[in-house]
């Protein structure tokens, strides 16, 4: 094995390692204490997407005015949120009051690199099926052309 080939393979391995490297990011989903059902489901789906992609989610409830006197309602809403995203993540820190906000952090079940590898596998499979479909259709056209 020559040195040039060795350097090339080492560079390819380093490039692949950089591509698969992933940093977990803390994404934030903000609620209000009085949130409608549709708005809640929208925020929930957004958080599920973040958790599926391997990011942590910081769920925050903003209290305004008299809402600050009822923190138990905020805890109830965050507990409901935690139950709804339980299949995608686990509660990392329980609800805590931070000034006018109540915060809870949910960590994903699978880490960022596993999620990224899974996405790459799905994308490669889709590309392979598209390539197969193209090859089949072009082969059918090639067979039809000489028949004329």
JSON list of C-alpha atoms in Angstrom, two decimals:
[
{"chain": "A", "resi": 1, "resn": "UNK", "atom": "CA", "xyz": [0.00, 0.00, 0.00]},
{"chain": "A", "resi": 2, "resn": "UNK", "atom": "CA", "xyz": [1.52, 3.34, -0.99]},
{"chain": "A", "resi": 3, "resn": "UNK", "atom": "CA", "xyz": [1.55, 6.43, 1.15]},
{"chain": "A", "resi": 4, "resn": "UNK", "atom": "CA", "xyz": [-0.75, 8.44, -1.15]},
{"chain": "A", "resi": 5, "resn": "UNK", "atom": "CA", "xyz": [-3.48, 5.82, -0.88]},
{"chain": "A", "resi": 6, "resn": "UNK", "atom": "CA", "xyz": [-3.06, 5.75, 2.90]},
{"chain": "A", "resi": 7, "resn": "UNK", "atom": "CA", "xyz": [-3.39, 9.55, 3.13]},
{"chain": "A", "resi": 8, "resn": "UNK", "atom": "CA", "xyz": [-6.47, 9.52, 0.89]},
{"chain": "A", "resi": 9, "resn": "UNK", "atom": "CA", "xyz": [-8.22, 6.86, 2.98]},
{"chain": "A", "resi": 10, "resn": "UNK", "atom": "CA", "xyz": [-7.37, 8.71, 6.21]},
{"chain": "A", "resi": 11, "resn": "UNK", "atom": "CA", "xyz": [-8.80, 11.92, 4.76]},
{"chain": "A", "resi": 12, "resn": "UNK", "atom": "CA", "xyz": [-11.99, 10.07, 3.71]},
{"chain": "A", "resi": 13, "resn": "UNK", "atom": "CA", "xyz": [-12.41, 8.62, 7.21]},
{"chain": "A", "resi": 14, "resn": "UNK", "atom": "CA", "xyz": [-11.93, 12.07, 8.77]},
{"chain": "A", "resi": 15, "resn": "UNK", "atom": "CA", "xyz": [-14.47, 13.57, 6.36]},
{"chain": "A", "resi": 16, "resn": "UNK", "atom": "CA", "xyz": [-17.03, 10.87, 7.20]},
{"chain": "A", "resi": 17, "resn": "UNK", "atom": "CA", "xyz": [-16.45, 11.38, 10.94]},
{"chain": "A", "resi": 18, "resn": "UNK", "atom": "CA", "xyz": [-17.03, 15.12, 10.56]},
{"chain": "A", "resi": 19, "resn": "UNK", "atom": "CA", "xyz": [-20.22, 14.50, 8.61]},
{"chain": "A", "resi": 20, "resn": "UNK", "atom": "CA", "xyz": [-21.61, 12.14, 11.26]},
{"chain": "A", "resi": 21, "resn": "UNK", "atom": "CA", "xyz": [-20.64, 14.41, 14.14]},
{"chain": "A", "resi": 22, "resn": "UNK", "atom": "CA", "xyz": [-23.68, 15.94, 15.78]},
{"chain": "A", "resi": 23, "resn": "UNK", "atom": "CA", "xyz": [-24.19, 18.52, 18.50]},
{"chain": "A", "resi": 24, "resn": "UNK", "atom": "CA", "xyz": [-27.29, 18.32, 20.65]},
{"chain": "A", "resi": 25, "resn": "UNK", "atom": "CA", "xyz": [-29.04, 21.66, 20.65]},
{"chain": "A", "resi": 26, "resn": "UNK", "atom": "CA", "xyz": [-31.52, 22.95, 23.19]},
{"chain": "A", "resi": 27, "resn": "UNK", "atom": "CA", "xyz": [-34.66, 23.97, 21.30]},
{"chain": "A", "resi": 28, "resn": "UNK", "atom": "CA", "xyz": [-37.36, 26.02, 22.98]},
{"chain": "A", "resi": 29, "resn": "UNK", "atom": "CA", "xyz": [-41.15, 25.76, 22.85]},
{"chain": "A", "resi": 30, "resn": "UNK", "atom": "CA", "xyz": [-43.06, 28.59, 24.53]},
{"chain": "A", "resi": 31, "resn": "UNK", "atom": "CA", "xyz": [-46.58, 28.30, 25.89]},
{"chain": "A", "resi": 32, "resn": "UNK", "atom": "CA", "xyz": [-48.97, 30.66, 27.56]},
{"chain": "A", "resi": 33, "resn": "UNK", "atom": "CA", "xyz": [-50.97, 29.42, 30.51]},
{"chain": "A", "resi": 34, "resn": "UNK", "atom": "CA", "xyz": [-54.26, 29.88, 28.62]},
{"chain": "A", "resi": 35, "resn": "UNK", "atom": "CA", "xyz": [-53.47, 27.98, 25.43]},
{"chain": "A", "resi": 36, "resn": "UNK", "atom": "CA", "xyz": [-56.10, 26.65, 23.05]},
{"chain": "A", "resi": 37, "resn": "UNK", "atom": "CA", "xyz": [-56.17, 22.98, 22.04]},
{"chain": "A", "resi": 38, "resn": "UNK", "atom": "CA", "xyz": [-55.08, 23.57, 18.45]},
{"chain": "A", "resi": 39, "resn": "UNK", "atom": "CA", "xyz": [-52.19, 25.81, 19.48]},
{"chain": "A", "resi": 40, "resn": "UNK", "atom": "CA", "xyz": [-51.14, 23.20, 22.02]},
{"chain": "A", "resi": 41, "resn": "UNK", "atom": "CA", "xyz": [-51.11, 20.42, 19.40]},
{"chain": "A", "resi": 42, "resn": "UNK", "atom": "CA", "xyz": [-49.07, 22.63, 17.07]},
{"chain": "A", "resi": 43, "resn": "UNK", "atom": "CA", "xyz": [-46.47, 23.22, 19.79]},
{"chain": "A", "resi": 44, "resn": "UNK", "atom": "CA", "xyz": [-46.56, 19.53, 20.68]},
{"chain": "A", "resi": 45, "resn": "UNK", "atom": "CA", "xyz": [-45.86, 18.44, 17.09]},
{"chain": "A", "resi": 46, "resn": "UNK", "atom": "CA", "xyz": [-43.02, 20.95, 16.88]},
{"chain": "A", "resi": 47, "resn": "UNK", "atom": "CA", "xyz": [-41.47, 19.55, 20.07]},
{"chain": "A", "resi": 48, "resn": "UNK", "atom": "CA", "xyz": [-41.90, 15.96, 18.83]},
{"chain": "A", "resi": 49, "resn": "UNK", "atom": "CA", "xyz": [-40.02, 16.88, 15.67]},
{"chain": "A", "resi": 50, "resn": "UNK", "atom": "CA", "xyz": [-37.18, 18.34, 17.73]},
{"chain": "A", "resi": 51, "resn": "UNK", "atom": "CA", "xyz": [-37.03, 15.21, 19.90]},
{"chain": "A", "resi": 52, "resn": "UNK", "atom": "CA", "xyz": [-37.08, 12.90, 16.86]},
{"chain": "A", "resi": 53, "resn": "UNK", "atom": "CA", "xyz": [-34.11, 14.75, 15.41]},
{"chain": "A", "resi": 54, "resn": "UNK", "atom": "CA", "xyz": [-32.22, 14.24, 18.70]},
{"chain": "A", "resi": 55, "resn": "UNK", "atom": "CA", "xyz": [-32.44, 17.74, 20.19]},
{"chain": "A", "resi": 56, "resn": "UNK", "atom": "CA", "xyz": [-33.41, 18.60, 23.74]},
{"chain": "A", "resi": 57, "resn": "UNK", "atom": "CA", "xyz": [-36.61, 20.62, 24.20]},
{"chain": "A", "resi": 58, "resn": "UNK", "atom": "CA", "xyz": [-37.05, 23.39, 26.75]},
{"chain": "A", "resi": 59, "resn": "UNK", "atom": "CA", "xyz": [-40.77, 23.85, 27.42]},
{"chain": "A", "resi": 60, "resn": "UNK", "atom": "CA", "xyz": [-41.47, 27.29, 28.84]},
{"chain": "A", "resi": 61, "resn": "UNK", "atom": "CA", "xyz": [-44.72, 28.77, 30.13]},
{"chain": "A", "resi": 62, "resn": "UNK", "atom": "CA", "xyz": [-44.95, 32.54, 30.22]},
{"chain": "A", "resi": 63, "resn": "UNK", "atom": "CA", "xyz": [-47.05, 33.93, 33.07]},
{"chain": "A", "resi": 64, "resn": "UNK", "atom": "CA", "xyz": [-48.62, 37.37, 32.77]},
{"chain": "A", "resi": 65, "resn": "UNK", "atom": "CA", "xyz": [-50.47, 39.38, 35.39]},
{"chain": "A", "resi": 66, "resn": "UNK", "atom": "CA", "xyz": [-52.70, 37.34, 37.66]},
{"chain": "A", "resi": 67, "resn": "UNK", "atom": "CA", "xyz": [-51.56, 34.10, 36.04]},
{"chain": "A", "resi": 68, "resn": "UNK", "atom": "CA", "xyz": [-48.48, 34.31, 38.29]},
{"chain": "A", "resi": 69, "resn": "UNK", "atom": "CA", "xyz": [-50.68, 33.57, 41.30]},
{"chain": "A", "resi": 70, "resn": "UNK", "atom": "CA", "xyz": [-51.58, 30.12, 39.89]},
{"chain": "A", "resi": 71, "resn": "UNK", "atom": "CA", "xyz": [-48.34, 28.23, 39.27]},
{"chain": "A", "resi": 72, "resn": "UNK", "atom": "CA", "xyz": [-50.06, 24.88, 39.90]},
{"chain": "A", "resi": 73, "resn": "UNK", "atom": "CA", "xyz": [-51.90, 25.31, 36.57]},
{"chain": "A", "resi": 74, "resn": "UNK", "atom": "CA", "xyz": [-48.54, 25.75, 34.86]},
{"chain": "A", "resi": 75, "resn": "UNK", "atom": "CA", "xyz": [-47.23, 22.59, 36.50]},
{"chain": "A", "resi": 76, "resn": "UNK", "atom": "CA", "xyz": [-50.35, 20.74, 35.34]},
{"chain": "A", "resi": 77, "resn": "UNK", "atom": "CA", "xyz": [-49.85, 21.93, 31.74]},
{"chain": "A", "resi": 78, "resn": "UNK", "atom": "CA", "xyz": [-46.17, 20.94, 31.72]},
{"chain": "A", "resi": 79, "resn": "UNK", "atom": "CA", "xyz": [-46.97, 17.51, 33.19]},
{"chain": "A", "resi": 80, "resn": "UNK", "atom": "CA", "xyz": [-49.54, 16.99, 30.42]},
{"chain": "A", "resi": 81, "resn": "UNK", "atom": "CA", "xyz": [-46.90, 18.05, 27.88]},
{"chain": "A", "resi": 82, "resn": "UNK", "atom": "CA", "xyz": [-44.43, 15.56, 29.39]},
{"chain": "A", "resi": 83, "resn": "UNK", "atom": "CA", "xyz": [-47.00, 12.75, 29.14]},
{"chain": "A", "resi": 84, "resn": "UNK", "atom": "CA", "xyz": [-47.74, 13.63, 25.52]},
{"chain": "A", "resi": 85, "resn": "UNK", "atom": "CA", "xyz": [-44.08, 13.53, 24.44]},
{"chain": "A", "resi": 86, "resn": "UNK", "atom": "CA", "xyz": [-43.20, 10.51, 26.61]},
{"chain": "A", "resi": 87, "resn": "UNK", "atom": "CA", "xyz": [-42.74, 8.22, 23.59]},
{"chain": "A", "resi": 88, "resn": "UNK", "atom": "CA", "xyz": [-40.11, 10.57, 22.13]},
{"chain": "A", "resi": 89, "resn": "UNK", "atom": "CA", "xyz": [-38.30, 11.82, 25.25]},
{"chain": "A", "resi": 90, "resn": "UNK", "atom": "CA", "xyz": [-37.96, 11.83, 29.01]},
{"chain": "A", "resi": 91, "resn": "UNK", "atom": "CA", "xyz": [-38.16, 14.71, 31.48]},
{"chain": "A", "resi": 92, "resn": "UNK", "atom": "CA", "xyz": [-34.65, 15.86, 32.33]},
{"chain": "A", "resi": 93, "resn": "UNK", "atom": "CA", "xyz": [-35.57, 18.63, 34.76]},
{"chain": "A", "resi": 94, "resn": "UNK", "atom": "CA", "xyz": [-38.92, 18.99, 36.49]},
{"chain": "A", "resi": 95, "resn": "UNK", "atom": "CA", "xyz": [-40.93, 22.23, 36.19]},
{"chain": "A", "resi": 96, "resn": "UNK", "atom": "CA", "xyz": [-39.26, 25.11, 38.02]},
{"chain": "A", "resi": 97, "resn": "UNK", "atom": "CA", "xyz": [-40.28, 28.74, 38.31]},
{"chain": "A", "resi": 98, "resn": "UNK", "atom": "CA", "xyz": [-37.75, 31.21, 36.96]},
{"chain": "A", "resi": 99, "resn": "UNK", "atom": "CA", "xyz": [-39.08, 34.72, 37.51]},
{"chain": "A", "resi": 100, "resn": "UNK", "atom": "CA", "xyz": [-42.26, 35.06, 35.40]},
{"chain": "A", "resi": 101, "resn": "UNK", "atom": "CA", "xyz": [-41.58, 31.80, 33.54]},
{"chain": "A", "resi": 102, "resn": "UNK", "atom": "CA", "xyz": [-41.91, 28.13, 34.35]},
{"chain": "A", "resi": 103, "resn": "UNK", "atom": "CA", "xyz": [-39.36, 25.88, 32.66]},
{"chain": "A", "resi": 104, "resn": "UNK", "atom": "CA", "xyz": [-39.04, 22.14, 32.05]},
{"chain": "A", "resi": 105, "resn": "UNK", "atom": "CA", "xyz": [-36.40, 20.35, 29.92]},
{"chain": "A", "resi": 106, "resn": "UNK", "atom": "CA", "xyz": [-37.18, 17.16, 27.98]},
{"chain": "A", "resi": 107, "resn": "UNK", "atom": "CA", "xyz": [-34.30, 15.02, 26.65]},
{"chain": "A", "resi": 108, "resn": "UNK", "atom": "CA", "xyz": [-34.70, 12.78, 23.57]},
{"chain": "A", "resi": 109, "resn": "UNK", "atom": "CA", "xyz": [-34.71, 8.99, 23.91]},
{"chain": "A", "resi": 110, "resn": "UNK", "atom": "CA", "xyz": [-32.12, 8.61, 21.13]},
{"chain": "A", "resi": 111, "resn": "UNK", "atom": "CA", "xyz": [-29.09, 10.82, 20.82]},
{"chain": "A", "resi": 112, "resn": "UNK", "atom": "CA", "xyz": [-28.39, 13.15, 17.93]},
{"chain": "A", "resi": 113, "resn": "UNK", "atom": "CA", "xyz": [-25.93, 10.89, 16.11]},
{"chain": "A", "resi": 114, "resn": "UNK", "atom": "CA", "xyz": [-28.37, 7.93, 16.13]},
{"chain": "A", "resi": 115, "resn": "UNK", "atom": "CA", "xyz": [-31.16, 10.15, 14.78]},
{"chain": "A", "resi": 116, "resn": "UNK", "atom": "CA", "xyz": [-28.87, 11.54, 12.09]},
{"chain": "A", "resi": 117, "resn": "UNK", "atom": "CA", "xyz": [-27.70, 8.05, 11.07]},
{"chain": "A", "resi": 118, "resn": "UNK", "atom": "CA", "xyz": [-31.33, 6.93, 10.83]},
{"chain": "A", "resi": 119, "resn": "UNK", "atom": "CA", "xyz": [-32.21, 9.92, 8.65]},
{"chain": "A", "resi": 120, "resn": "UNK", "atom": "CA", "xyz": [-29.22, 9.20, 6.38]},
{"chain": "A", "resi": 121, "resn": "UNK", "atom": "CA", "xyz": [-30.29, 5.55, 6.01]},
{"chain": "A", "resi": 122, "resn": "UNK", "atom": "CA", "xyz": [-33.84, 6.57, 5.06]},
{"chain": "A", "resi": 123, "resn": "UNK", "atom": "CA", "xyz": [-32.54, 9.13, 2.56]},
{"chain": "A", "resi": 124, "resn": "UNK", "atom": "CA", "xyz": [-30.16, 6.58, 0.99]},
{"chain": "A", "resi": 125, "resn": "UNK", "atom": "CA", "xyz": [-32.99, 4.05, 0.67]},
{"chain": "A", "resi": 126, "resn": "UNK", "atom": "CA", "xyz": [-35.18, 6.66, -1.06]},
{"chain": "A", "resi": 127, "resn": "UNK", "atom": "CA", "xyz": [-32.37, 7.53, -3.46]},
{"chain": "A", "resi": 128, "resn": "UNK", "atom": "CA", "xyz": [-31.86, 3.86, -4.28]},
{"chain": "A", "resi": 129, "resn": "UNK", "atom": "CA", "xyz": [-35.55, 3.37, -5.07]},
{"chain": "A", "resi": 130, "resn": "UNK", "atom": "CA", "xyz": [-35.54, 6.47, -7.29]},
{"chain": "A", "resi": 131, "resn": "UNK", "atom": "CA", "xyz": [-32.43, 5.22, -9.10]},
{"chain": "A", "resi": 132, "resn": "UNK", "atom": "CA", "xyz": [-34.08, 1.83, -9.59]},
{"chain": "A", "resi": 133, "resn": "UNK", "atom": "CA", "xyz": [-37.21, 3.45, -10.99]},
{"chain": "A", "resi": 134, "resn": "UNK", "atom": "CA", "xyz": [-35.17, 5.60, -13.38]},
{"chain": "A", "resi": 135, "resn": "UNK", "atom": "CA", "xyz": [-33.15, 2.61, -14.57]},
{"chain": "A", "resi": 136, "resn": "UNK", "atom": "CA", "xyz": [-36.30, 0.56, -15.15]},
{"chain": "A", "resi": 137, "resn": "UNK", "atom": "CA", "xyz": [-38.01, 3.33, -17.12]},
{"chain": "A", "resi": 138, "resn": "UNK", "atom": "CA", "xyz": [-34.94, 4.10, -19.22]},
{"chain": "A", "resi": 139, "resn": "UNK", "atom": "CA", "xyz": [-34.47, 0.38, -19.95]},
{"chain": "A", "resi": 140, "resn": "UNK", "atom": "CA", "xyz": [-38.11, 0.18, -21.08]},
{"chain": "A", "resi": 141, "resn": "UNK", "atom": "CA", "xyz": [-37.58, 3.16, -23.41]},
{"chain": "A", "resi": 142, "resn": "UNK", "atom": "CA", "xyz": [-34.40, 1.63, -24.82]},
{"chain": "A", "resi": 143, "resn": "UNK", "atom": "CA", "xyz": [-36.21, -1.64, -25.59]},
{"chain": "A", "resi": 144, "resn": "UNK", "atom": "CA", "xyz": [-39.11, 0.23, -27.21]},
{"chain": "A", "resi": 145, "resn": "UNK", "atom": "CA", "xyz": [-36.87, 2.38, -29.44]},
{"chain": "A", "resi": 146, "resn": "UNK", "atom": "CA", "xyz": [-35.25, -0.47, -31.48]},
{"chain": "A", "resi": 147, "resn": "UNK", "atom": "CA", "xyz": [-38.71, -2.02, -32.15]},
{"chain": "A", "resi": 148, "resn": "UNK", "atom": "CA", "xyz": [-39.66, 0.91, -34.40]}
]
